[in-house]
XYZ file of C-alpha atoms in Angstrom:
474
model
C -3.751 26.868 13.525
C -0.675 25.821 14.518
C 1.668 23.784 12.223
C 1.273 20.606 13.737
C -2.457 20.593 13.488
C -2.583 21.997 10.135
C -0.390 18.293 9.441
C -3.628 15.897 11.095
C -5.826 17.549 8.267
C -6.727 15.227 5.523
C -6.011 16.203 1.848
C -9.978 16.577 1.564
C -9.881 18.938 4.587
C -6.772 20.863 3.915
C -7.180 21.051 0.037
C -9.904 23.671 0.109
C -7.870 26.348 2.507
C -5.250 25.779 -0.167
C -7.548 26.666 -3.088
C -9.016 29.576 -1.072
C -5.195 30.936 0.495
C -5.811 30.512 3.563
C -3.047 27.817 3.737
C 0.423 28.322 2.019
C 1.958 25.410 0.455
C 5.332 26.716 0.850
C 4.495 27.227 4.723
C 2.618 23.833 4.767
C 5.775 22.352 2.902
C 8.009 23.692 5.394
C 6.208 22.492 8.297
C 5.741 19.181 6.874
C 9.820 18.991 6.446
C 10.436 20.298 9.537
C 8.369 17.192 11.098
C 10.234 14.608 8.700
C 13.237 15.749 10.148
C 12.081 15.774 13.656
C 10.944 11.912 12.767
C 13.436 10.862 10.813
C 15.958 9.996 13.836
C 12.970 7.771 15.540
C 11.032 6.693 12.642
C 13.631 6.075 10.262
C 10.541 6.325 7.005
C 12.665 7.906 4.686
C 15.907 7.076 2.692
C 16.170 10.988 0.769
C 14.269 13.886 2.104
C 14.103 16.596 -1.197
C 14.000 19.773 0.854
C 15.743 22.107 -2.098
C 13.415 20.229 -4.789
C 10.175 20.119 -2.498
C 10.352 23.970 -1.718
C 11.017 24.549 -5.212
C 8.036 23.032 -6.371
C 5.908 24.320 -3.306
C 7.303 28.286 -4.713
C 5.857 27.258 -7.598
C 2.308 26.124 -6.109
C 1.868 29.150 -4.424
C 2.782 31.506 -7.283
C 0.262 29.316 -9.664
C -2.448 30.099 -6.652
C -1.541 33.755 -6.950
C -2.488 33.752 -11.009
C -6.207 31.991 -9.858
C -4.309 28.828 -11.325
C -5.666 25.601 -9.268
C -4.580 22.255 -10.189
C -6.976 20.457 -7.772
C -7.066 19.030 -4.928
C -3.619 17.519 -4.882
C -2.204 21.090 -5.452
C 0.332 21.949 -2.570
C -0.096 18.992 -1.077
C 3.090 17.526 0.187
C 3.775 13.640 0.266
C 6.338 10.779 0.447
C 7.607 8.476 -2.830
C 7.983 5.131 -2.081
C 12.218 4.744 -3.151
C 12.013 2.161 -5.515
C 9.433 4.368 -7.524
C 11.504 6.613 -10.147
C 12.049 10.186 -9.629
C 14.184 11.795 -12.266
C 17.084 13.158 -11.241
C 16.844 12.028 -7.472
C 18.588 8.704 -6.251
C 16.609 6.139 -5.676
C 18.217 3.177 -4.032
C 15.417 0.501 -3.703
C 16.579 -0.132 -0.265
C 19.359 -1.832 -1.430
C 23.451 -1.244 -1.593
C 23.104 -2.766 -5.106
C 21.591 0.546 -6.501
C 22.986 3.225 -4.048
C 24.125 5.388 -6.171
C 21.499 4.888 -9.030
C 19.860 8.306 -10.397
C 17.398 7.591 -13.142
C 16.904 10.092 -15.919
C 13.153 10.780 -15.772
C 10.250 10.253 -13.194
C 7.496 7.359 -13.228
C 4.564 7.792 -14.630
C 2.442 7.855 -11.314
C 5.198 10.443 -10.240
C 4.707 12.780 -13.413
C 0.551 12.463 -12.813
C 0.972 13.231 -9.364
C 3.549 16.044 -9.804
C 0.969 17.161 -13.044
C -1.637 17.494 -10.099
C 0.408 19.896 -7.995
C 1.535 17.661 -5.298
C 4.933 18.443 -3.807
C 7.567 15.376 -3.416
C 8.619 15.451 0.127
C 11.118 12.309 -0.369
C 12.046 8.869 -0.961
C 10.632 6.448 1.637
C 12.630 4.146 3.379
C 10.942 0.248 2.582
C 12.267 -3.544 2.409
C 15.195 -4.178 0.103
C 14.046 -4.678 -3.176
C 10.668 -4.483 -1.961
C 11.220 -8.244 -1.417
C 9.516 -8.714 2.670
C 6.669 -7.063 5.283
C 8.468 -5.634 7.756
C 10.548 -2.915 6.726
C 14.031 -4.107 8.749
C 15.792 -2.645 6.395
C 19.895 -4.209 6.403
C 21.606 -1.414 4.615
C 19.023 1.559 5.739
C 17.565 1.052 8.935
C 14.707 -0.581 9.877
C 11.600 1.480 9.773
C 9.967 1.811 13.118
C 5.966 1.904 13.435
C 4.479 5.316 15.020
C 2.007 3.275 17.555
C 4.504 1.449 18.754
C 8.419 2.127 17.581
C 9.632 -1.221 18.987
C 6.911 -2.767 15.927
C 7.464 -3.116 12.244
C 5.313 -0.766 10.031
C 4.803 -3.864 7.579
C 6.293 -3.487 4.438
C 7.480 -3.232 1.555
C 6.035 0.113 1.946
C 6.546 0.644 5.636
C 8.416 4.103 5.101
C 5.429 5.658 3.509
C 3.121 3.664 6.206
C 4.854 5.499 8.939
C 4.862 9.136 7.540
C 1.232 8.995 6.545
C 0.206 7.708 10.153
C 2.777 9.682 12.197
C 1.472 13.398 10.069
C 4.613 13.618 8.357
C 3.537 13.130 4.438
C -0.776 13.593 3.860
C -0.243 10.744 1.468
C 2.168 8.317 0.731
C 2.814 6.005 -2.770
C 4.010 2.343 -2.612
C 3.855 -0.714 -4.167
C 2.137 -3.818 -3.770
C 3.171 -7.460 -4.746
C 1.732 -9.793 -1.786
C 0.048 -6.598 0.118
C 3.207 -4.065 0.468
C 0.783 -1.262 0.328
C -2.176 -3.081 2.338
C 0.255 -4.580 5.365
C 1.697 -1.276 5.899
C -1.795 0.259 5.898
C -2.519 -1.998 8.694
C 0.131 -2.313 10.514
C 0.110 1.496 10.633
C -3.671 2.029 10.897
C -4.072 4.406 7.672
C -6.149 3.562 4.673
C -4.118 1.627 1.670
C -5.358 0.773 -1.600
C -4.381 -1.682 -4.198
C -6.417 -1.610 -7.043
C -7.460 -3.286 -10.017
C -4.354 -4.576 -12.197
C -4.089 -2.489 -14.793
C -5.687 0.747 -13.536
C -2.515 2.531 -12.761
C 0.772 2.674 -14.781
C 3.701 0.637 -13.131
C 6.138 2.313 -16.099
C 8.831 3.373 -13.798
C 8.637 1.342 -11.395
C 11.997 -0.435 -10.961
C 13.163 -4.157 -10.240
C 9.936 -5.879 -10.267
C 7.324 -8.595 -11.270
C 5.822 -9.132 -14.766
C 2.952 -10.092 -12.622
C 0.844 -8.687 -10.298
C 2.590 -5.734 -8.792
C 0.625 -2.272 -8.488
C 1.459 1.235 -7.497
C -1.113 2.750 -4.591
C -1.594 5.667 -2.215
C -1.625 4.859 1.921
C -3.553 8.056 2.918
C -5.110 9.213 6.426
C -9.082 8.706 5.256
C -11.015 6.715 2.315
C -11.777 10.104 0.808
C -8.280 11.019 -0.011
C -7.265 7.747 -1.173
C -9.821 8.238 -4.351
C -8.317 11.471 -4.390
C -5.071 10.381 -5.022
C -6.209 7.337 -7.456
C -8.228 10.008 -9.362
C -4.840 11.444 -10.565
C -2.930 8.340 -10.697
C -5.144 6.377 -12.528
C -5.744 5.706 -16.440
C -4.661 4.182 -19.399
C -0.393 4.937 -20.342
C -0.112 4.314 -23.921
C 3.510 3.069 -22.625
C 2.894 0.827 -20.422
C 1.496 -2.087 -21.642
C 0.252 -3.434 -18.551
C -2.547 -0.977 -18.309
C -6.121 -0.793 -19.839
C -7.978 1.901 -21.340
C -11.214 1.399 -19.074
C -12.955 4.555 -18.078
C -12.013 6.242 -14.631
C -15.000 6.919 -12.366
C -15.439 9.968 -10.691
C -14.592 8.652 -7.555
C -16.036 11.238 -5.261
C -19.743 11.283 -6.661
C -19.608 7.641 -6.390
C -18.206 7.308 -2.869
C -21.957 9.626 -1.759
C -23.802 6.314 -2.176
C -25.394 4.752 0.326
C -24.353 1.247 1.274
C -27.914 0.021 2.431
C -28.491 -2.942 0.634
C -25.411 -4.046 -0.769
C -24.449 -7.812 0.399
C -20.976 -8.519 1.863
C -19.188 -12.363 1.418
C -17.522 -13.806 4.533
C -15.414 -16.094 2.906
C -15.727 -19.645 5.294
C -12.602 -20.400 4.470
C -8.415 -19.649 4.317
C -9.336 -15.572 5.611
C -10.030 -16.582 8.691
C -7.787 -18.939 9.224
C -4.994 -19.207 11.928
C -5.695 -15.942 13.306
C -4.542 -13.644 16.417
C -8.033 -13.576 18.574
C -7.902 -9.505 19.315
C -7.684 -9.111 15.013
C -10.824 -11.504 14.582
C -12.870 -10.185 17.157
C -11.923 -6.799 15.705
C -13.110 -8.004 12.284
C -16.360 -9.513 14.026
C -17.135 -5.775 15.078
C -16.585 -4.507 12.083
C -19.070 -6.571 10.350
C -21.471 -6.244 13.053
C -21.336 -2.649 12.016
C -21.471 -2.972 8.902
C -24.563 -5.050 9.136
C -25.921 -2.360 11.182
C -25.674 0.066 8.120
C -27.812 -1.563 6.405
C -25.319 -4.347 4.434
C -26.409 -7.896 3.959
C -23.789 -10.560 5.196
C -23.688 -14.047 3.122
C -20.634 -16.984 4.153
C -19.551 -17.988 0.972
C -16.462 -20.881 0.365
C -13.359 -20.618 -1.942
C -12.340 -24.109 -1.857
C -9.902 -23.191 -4.587
C -7.710 -21.202 -2.114
C -6.169 -24.366 -0.704
C -3.747 -24.407 -3.716
C -3.397 -20.659 -3.190
C 0.626 -21.658 -2.002
C 1.232 -22.732 -5.716
C 1.061 -19.238 -6.881
C 4.388 -18.756 -5.066
C 6.232 -20.284 -7.672
C 5.788 -17.783 -10.144
C 7.023 -14.747 -8.081
C 10.072 -16.750 -7.013
C 10.529 -17.311 -10.569
C 10.058 -13.777 -11.461
C 11.882 -12.672 -8.872
C 15.306 -14.613 -10.187
C 14.840 -13.232 -13.374
C 14.418 -9.603 -12.034
C 17.403 -10.056 -9.728
C 19.139 -12.032 -12.509
C 21.360 -8.555 -13.472
C 22.267 -7.744 -10.287
C 22.987 -11.087 -8.615
C 25.585 -11.326 -10.963
C 27.569 -8.521 -10.790
C 26.502 -7.318 -6.954
C 25.814 -10.681 -4.895
C 28.231 -8.984 -1.889
C 25.724 -6.152 -1.850
C 22.852 -7.879 -1.462
C 21.240 -8.230 2.299
C 20.885 -12.252 3.196
C 16.919 -12.381 3.381
C 16.267 -10.977 -0.215
C 19.547 -12.863 -1.668
C 18.381 -16.509 -0.441
C 14.851 -15.762 -0.919
C 15.659 -14.563 -4.523
C 18.261 -17.881 -5.118
C 15.162 -20.681 -4.348
C 13.718 -18.679 -8.155
C 16.442 -20.792 -10.013
C 14.896 -24.232 -8.807
C 11.372 -23.704 -10.118
C 11.102 -25.828 -13.052
C 8.904 -24.595 -16.414
C 6.031 -27.035 -15.379
C 5.536 -25.660 -12.015
C 5.654 -22.003 -13.292
C 2.648 -23.396 -15.818
C 1.207 -25.532 -12.286
C 1.405 -21.851 -10.757
C -0.762 -19.541 -13.742
C -3.127 -22.555 -13.504
C -3.793 -22.545 -10.214
C -3.880 -18.365 -10.342
C -6.423 -18.519 -13.371
C -8.785 -21.034 -11.408
C -8.845 -18.810 -7.925
C -9.479 -15.695 -10.402
C -12.146 -17.814 -12.016
C -13.745 -18.601 -8.682
C -13.302 -15.142 -6.959
C -15.244 -14.283 -10.110
C -18.225 -16.175 -9.928
C -18.047 -15.361 -5.941
C -18.762 -11.823 -6.457
C -22.081 -12.322 -8.993
C -23.666 -13.717 -5.988
C -21.869 -10.945 -3.390
C -21.004 -7.110 -3.718
C -17.372 -7.568 -2.039
C -15.322 -9.699 0.126
C -14.652 -8.626 3.997
C -12.160 -10.086 5.605
C -9.215 -9.502 7.822
C -5.865 -7.800 6.122
C -3.730 -9.616 8.426
C -3.430 -12.049 10.386
C -1.914 -10.330 13.426
C -1.204 -6.762 14.660
C 2.364 -5.834 13.938
C 4.895 -8.029 15.529
C 8.341 -6.562 17.140
C 10.862 -5.318 15.497
C 13.545 -7.828 16.662
C 11.049 -11.038 16.258
C 11.987 -13.775 13.908
C 8.647 -15.675 14.141
C 5.477 -15.211 16.179
C 3.391 -17.987 17.698
C 0.052 -18.718 15.555
C -2.335 -21.680 16.645
C 0.122 -23.360 19.141
C 3.270 -23.187 15.976
C 5.562 -20.624 14.845
C 5.419 -18.449 11.670
C 8.093 -16.647 10.010
C 7.711 -12.693 9.890
C 10.693 -11.960 7.721
C 13.332 -13.488 5.215
C 12.033 -17.258 3.281
C 8.936 -18.749 4.286
C 7.674 -15.902 5.865
C 4.994 -15.785 3.802
C 2.222 -16.072 6.437
C 2.349 -12.218 7.444
C 0.874 -11.878 4.075
C -1.890 -14.527 3.522
C -4.933 -12.329 3.489
C -2.893 -10.115 0.758
C -1.217 -11.168 -2.054
C -4.005 -13.431 -2.718
C -5.938 -10.304 -4.776
C -1.982 -9.723 -6.356
C -2.480 -12.696 -8.521
C -6.404 -12.002 -9.465
C -5.498 -8.530 -9.693
C -8.850 -7.674 -7.883
C -9.173 -4.360 -6.092
C -8.418 -4.591 -2.760
C -8.882 -1.694 0.186
C -7.451 -1.795 3.940
C -8.929 0.265 6.646
C -8.322 0.916 9.805
C -11.283 -1.115 12.437
C -9.468 -0.663 15.724
C -6.845 -1.741 18.250
C -4.599 -4.946 20.017
C -4.169 -4.462 23.934
C -1.069 -2.849 22.655
C -2.611 -0.378 20.822
C -1.777 -1.668 17.554
C -3.990 -0.692 14.611
C -6.006 -3.477 12.999
C -6.900 -3.934 9.872
C -10.044 -4.693 8.087
C -9.563 -5.575 4.109
C -12.833 -4.978 1.491
C -12.332 -7.136 -1.802
C -14.510 -6.092 -5.250
C -15.146 -6.814 -8.808
C -12.435 -5.295 -11.452
C -12.925 -1.742 -11.926
C -14.997 -1.403 -9.636
C -12.991 0.909 -7.155
C -15.554 3.183 -6.684
C -17.780 0.739 -4.759
C -15.055 -0.360 -2.389
C -14.421 3.351 -1.443
C -18.385 3.905 -1.338
C -17.892 0.993 1.081
C -15.212 2.105 3.187
C -16.256 5.741 3.479
C -19.405 4.219 4.961
C -17.571 1.964 7.562
C -14.941 5.015 8.198
C -17.703 6.770 10.079
C -18.397 3.881 12.150
C -14.784 2.805 13.157
C -13.523 2.448 16.714
C -9.941 3.981 15.137
C -11.716 7.258 13.729
C -9.773 10.442 14.817
C -7.140 8.172 16.894
C -3.585 9.349 17.054
C -0.494 7.684 17.757
C 1.129 9.269 20.623
C 5.003 10.656 19.515
C 5.429 12.909 21.981
């Protein structure tokens, strides 16, 4: 099989070939690096390509396999790491000039676990500056381009990872999700993006992050691959107090259960408001397809979502605290969008913060009650397909909505609530706009039930109109 065809396989497809020594990790990594270097001028998806280190890892994997030492389905698989996740001895910039020369002493826990599973790190991927935005239009390292439409954003802040997975450069990429920053690239780039339950995966080594609601999660080309990556990185970390010692399911087993007889909740408010008509049509078709698969549907009401905007005050206060040392020492190195949205946090009063946390609790309790009556919620992932890179605003329902910088929360209105609740959510492709841009479908589940989300998403994946369609990059 030609190298470019191997790179289009999923992890679950190519892993048995590696185990049987039909595919060499060295050859596969060389092919992935060549593809990364070929696509870099077009996609601008990497900040640092780690050719030397990747080839060393590939040679080690090859030697282990020759001795019959197989670590599992990630062994010999090239992946990408968002450049706000620490890699020991490798520059980790967070997409900002402020930290352009920063080299961590040790790997983040998720990187350590990926290496332990035998994965090969191709490089550090481009992102929105400080992971603070939904477009990945980076003012210092350049904009990331969407493989489905090079004039369009890939989503943010994990845009480099979404672009690489969609383009067949990496088999998986680890991103971070504080307001949808894995799920937005998932939706805009037509790949699977997972935000697992808060506390399921260690955040240790995630740099300049929020104290409340940030997650490290995978972007992959299939639901099964998402489960494989989560299986490798999930679990209690005694050095990270945000993790919880809850047993990790065998996701591959859970995923194979049928979905007939499950009940999906369709929110009657918030999630289907202010939608692009093409997005709504695609999502309604996906709901009909799920009904044909035997899933019952029920309309559910989430009245307290009218207050969800208040949660933003807590995020603003968190942001100004995490950025304070850098703004004090390197203010001139910030891009304007990140600087201005961060500075606003200094005006949040303690009372405002407390009210934001109260609203967060109310919404979480309401979500818990609703998910006692249905097995999962289904929503559009984003209100629109990917905007153009040069767009400052888009028109929605007769009004202009910002897509970048302060006040651009419209893009993440359907993803950010789950960062506040901590509930797991997954996006999966469900069709295309008239321009050929992907549209995402989001499933939201109960805490610690990622296996159930994989089960539902895997069943839908089999009938999705996006299945087997690739971007044309020439």
